[in-house]
CSV table of C-alpha atoms in Angstrom, one decimal:
chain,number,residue,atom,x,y,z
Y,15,UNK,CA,273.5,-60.3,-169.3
Y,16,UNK,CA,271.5,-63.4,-169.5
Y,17,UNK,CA,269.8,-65.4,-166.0
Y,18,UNK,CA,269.2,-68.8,-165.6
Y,19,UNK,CA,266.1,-70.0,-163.4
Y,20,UNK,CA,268.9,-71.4,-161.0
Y,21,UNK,CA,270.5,-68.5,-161.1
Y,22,UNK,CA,267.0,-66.7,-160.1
Y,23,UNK,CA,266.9,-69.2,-157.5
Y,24,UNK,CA,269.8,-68.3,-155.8
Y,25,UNK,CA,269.3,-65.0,-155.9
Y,26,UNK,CA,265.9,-64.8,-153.9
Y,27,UNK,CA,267.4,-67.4,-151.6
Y,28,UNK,CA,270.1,-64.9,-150.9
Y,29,UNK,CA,268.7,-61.5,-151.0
Y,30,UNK,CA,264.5,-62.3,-151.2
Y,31,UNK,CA,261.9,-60.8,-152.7
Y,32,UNK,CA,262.0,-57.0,-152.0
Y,33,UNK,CA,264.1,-55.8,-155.4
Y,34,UNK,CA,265.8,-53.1,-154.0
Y,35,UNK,CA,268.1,-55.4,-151.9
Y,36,UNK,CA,269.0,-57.5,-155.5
Y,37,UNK,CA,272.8,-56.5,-156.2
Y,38,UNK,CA,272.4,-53.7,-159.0
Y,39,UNK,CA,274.6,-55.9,-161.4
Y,40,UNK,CA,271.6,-58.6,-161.3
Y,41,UNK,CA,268.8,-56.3,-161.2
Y,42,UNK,CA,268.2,-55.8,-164.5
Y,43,UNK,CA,268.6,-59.1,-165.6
Y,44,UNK,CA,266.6,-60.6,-163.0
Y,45,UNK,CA,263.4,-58.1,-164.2
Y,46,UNK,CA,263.9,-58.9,-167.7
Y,47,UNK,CA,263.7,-62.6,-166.3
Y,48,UNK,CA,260.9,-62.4,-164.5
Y,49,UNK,CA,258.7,-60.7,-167.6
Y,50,UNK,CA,259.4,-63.7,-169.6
Y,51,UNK,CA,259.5,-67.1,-168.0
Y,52,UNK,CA,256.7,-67.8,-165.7
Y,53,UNK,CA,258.7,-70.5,-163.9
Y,54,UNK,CA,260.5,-67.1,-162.4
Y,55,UNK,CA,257.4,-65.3,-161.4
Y,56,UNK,CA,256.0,-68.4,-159.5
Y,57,UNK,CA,259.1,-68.6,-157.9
Y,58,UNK,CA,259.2,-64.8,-157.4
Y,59,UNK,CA,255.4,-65.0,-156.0
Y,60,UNK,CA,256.2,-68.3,-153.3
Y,61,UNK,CA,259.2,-66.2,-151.8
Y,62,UNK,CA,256.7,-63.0,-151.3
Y,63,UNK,CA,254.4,-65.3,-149.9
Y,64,UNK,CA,257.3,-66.8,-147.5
Y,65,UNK,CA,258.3,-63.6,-146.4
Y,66,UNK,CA,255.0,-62.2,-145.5
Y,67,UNK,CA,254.4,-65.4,-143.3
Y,68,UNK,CA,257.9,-64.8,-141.4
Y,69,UNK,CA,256.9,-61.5,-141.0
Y,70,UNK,CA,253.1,-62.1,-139.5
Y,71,UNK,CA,254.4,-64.6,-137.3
Y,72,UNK,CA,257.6,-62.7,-136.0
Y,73,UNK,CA,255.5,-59.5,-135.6
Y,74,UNK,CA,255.6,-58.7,-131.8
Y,75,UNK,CA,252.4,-58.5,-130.3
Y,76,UNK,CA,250.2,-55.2,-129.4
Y,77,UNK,CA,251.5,-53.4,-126.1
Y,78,UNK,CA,248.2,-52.0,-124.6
Y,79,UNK,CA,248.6,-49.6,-121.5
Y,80,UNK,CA,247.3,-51.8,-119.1
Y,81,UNK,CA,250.1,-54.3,-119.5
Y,82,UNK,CA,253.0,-51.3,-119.3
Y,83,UNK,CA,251.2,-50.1,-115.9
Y,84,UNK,CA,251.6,-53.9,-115.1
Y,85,UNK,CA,255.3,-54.0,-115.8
Y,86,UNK,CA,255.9,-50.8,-114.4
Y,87,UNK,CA,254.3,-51.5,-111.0
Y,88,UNK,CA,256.4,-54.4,-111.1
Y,89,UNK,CA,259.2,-52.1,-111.5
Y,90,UNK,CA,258.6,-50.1,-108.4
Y,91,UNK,CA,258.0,-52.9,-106.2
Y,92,UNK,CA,253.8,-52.0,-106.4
Y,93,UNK,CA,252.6,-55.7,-106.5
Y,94,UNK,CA,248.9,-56.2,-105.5
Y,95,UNK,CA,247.3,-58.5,-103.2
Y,96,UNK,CA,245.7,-60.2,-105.9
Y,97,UNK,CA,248.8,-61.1,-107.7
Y,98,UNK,CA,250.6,-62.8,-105.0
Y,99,UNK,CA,250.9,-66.4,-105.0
Y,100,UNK,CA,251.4,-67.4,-102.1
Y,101,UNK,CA,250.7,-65.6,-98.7
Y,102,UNK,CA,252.3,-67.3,-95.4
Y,103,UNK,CA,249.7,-66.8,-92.5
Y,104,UNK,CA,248.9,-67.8,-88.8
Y,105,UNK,CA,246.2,-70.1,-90.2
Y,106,UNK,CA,248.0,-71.6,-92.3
Y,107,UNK,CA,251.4,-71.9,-89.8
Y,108,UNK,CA,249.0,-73.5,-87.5
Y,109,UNK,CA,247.8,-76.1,-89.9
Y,110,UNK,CA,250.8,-76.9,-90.9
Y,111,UNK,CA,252.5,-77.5,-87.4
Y,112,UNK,CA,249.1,-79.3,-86.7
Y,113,UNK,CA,249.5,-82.0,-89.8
Y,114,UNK,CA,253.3,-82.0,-88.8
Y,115,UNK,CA,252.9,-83.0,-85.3
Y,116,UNK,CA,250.1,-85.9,-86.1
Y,117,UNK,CA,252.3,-87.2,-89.0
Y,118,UNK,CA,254.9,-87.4,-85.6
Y,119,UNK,CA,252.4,-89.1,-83.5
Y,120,UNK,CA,250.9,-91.3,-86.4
Y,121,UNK,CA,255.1,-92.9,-87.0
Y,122,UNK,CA,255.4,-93.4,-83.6
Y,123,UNK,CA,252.1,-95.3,-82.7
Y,124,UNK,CA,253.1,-97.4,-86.1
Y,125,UNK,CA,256.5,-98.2,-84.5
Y,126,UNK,CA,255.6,-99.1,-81.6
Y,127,UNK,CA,252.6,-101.2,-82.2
Y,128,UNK,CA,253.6,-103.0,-85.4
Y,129,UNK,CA,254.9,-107.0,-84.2
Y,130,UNK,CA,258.8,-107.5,-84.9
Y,131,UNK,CA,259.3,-111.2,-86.7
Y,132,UNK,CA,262.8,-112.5,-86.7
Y,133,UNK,CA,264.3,-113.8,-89.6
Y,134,UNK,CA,267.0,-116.5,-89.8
Y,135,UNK,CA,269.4,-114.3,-91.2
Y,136,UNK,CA,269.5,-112.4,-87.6
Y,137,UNK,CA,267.9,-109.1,-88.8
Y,138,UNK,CA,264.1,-108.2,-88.1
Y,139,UNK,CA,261.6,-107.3,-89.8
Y,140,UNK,CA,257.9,-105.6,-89.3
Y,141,UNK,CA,254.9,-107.8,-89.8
Y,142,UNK,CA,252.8,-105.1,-90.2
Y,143,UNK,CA,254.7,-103.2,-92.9
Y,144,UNK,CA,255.3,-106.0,-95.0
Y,145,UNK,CA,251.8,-107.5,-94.3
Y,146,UNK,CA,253.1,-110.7,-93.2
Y,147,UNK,CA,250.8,-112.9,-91.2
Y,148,UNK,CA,251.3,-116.2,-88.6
Y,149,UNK,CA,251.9,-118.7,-91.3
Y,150,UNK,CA,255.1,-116.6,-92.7
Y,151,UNK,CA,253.5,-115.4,-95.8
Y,152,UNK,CA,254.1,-111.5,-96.8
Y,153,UNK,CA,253.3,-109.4,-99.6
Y,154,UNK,CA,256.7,-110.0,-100.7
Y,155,UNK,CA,256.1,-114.1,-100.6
Y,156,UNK,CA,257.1,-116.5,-98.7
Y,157,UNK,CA,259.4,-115.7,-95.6
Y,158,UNK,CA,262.8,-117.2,-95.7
């Protein structure tokens, strides 16, 4: 039995370069090809090469001990200090009712100090936010 490069082809598309996976009807065939036509062994040497690269870059990486101890802790609920994110405190409740309660204070005094400009339309609108000023100009443009 007689192989064509295509036929070659095929096969290490199909079944790669390791020989012992080649059907046994093939094998022979596919040897004798490869010790004649060097077309075959280039092809035969880029699929070796192809495989080795899916197999250094699928290779899972080194487990070292630290690591398992890691995932283990984990396991049994044994987190540290150090690997906490986030830790919720008095401080830090205090701050945050502080900024909370001047962010109140601050939309108040805003409200109640910005002037109120009536517009013909009947609605009102705040000078100060939309930085309007005595001639009707705003940021916007011209008042209506």
């Amino acid at each position: 039995m007689s192989l064509s490069l295509a036929a070659f082809r095929d096969l290490l598309d199909r079944y790669g370069a390791a020989k012992g996976r080649w059907p046994a009807d093939v094998r022979a065939a596919a040897e004798a090809l490869l010790a004649s036509d060097p077309a075959a062994v280039r092809l035969f040497e880029e699929t070796q090469r192809l495989e080795r690269l899916v197999v250094a870059a699928t290779a899972a990486p080194p487990l070292d001990a630290a690591f398992v101890g890691r995932v283990i802790g984990r396991i049994d609920g044994e987190v540290g200090v150090r690997e906490t994110a986030f830790r919720f405190t008095r401080r830090l409740a205090f701050a945050s009712a502080t900024a909370l309660t001047l962010c109140l204070v601050a939309g108040v005094a805003v409200g109640l100090v910005a002037p109120v400009l009536p517009v013909e339309d009947g609605t009102d609108i705040a000078v100060f936010v939309l930085g309007g000023a005595d001639d009707g100009e705003t940021l916007i443009g011209e008042m209506l």
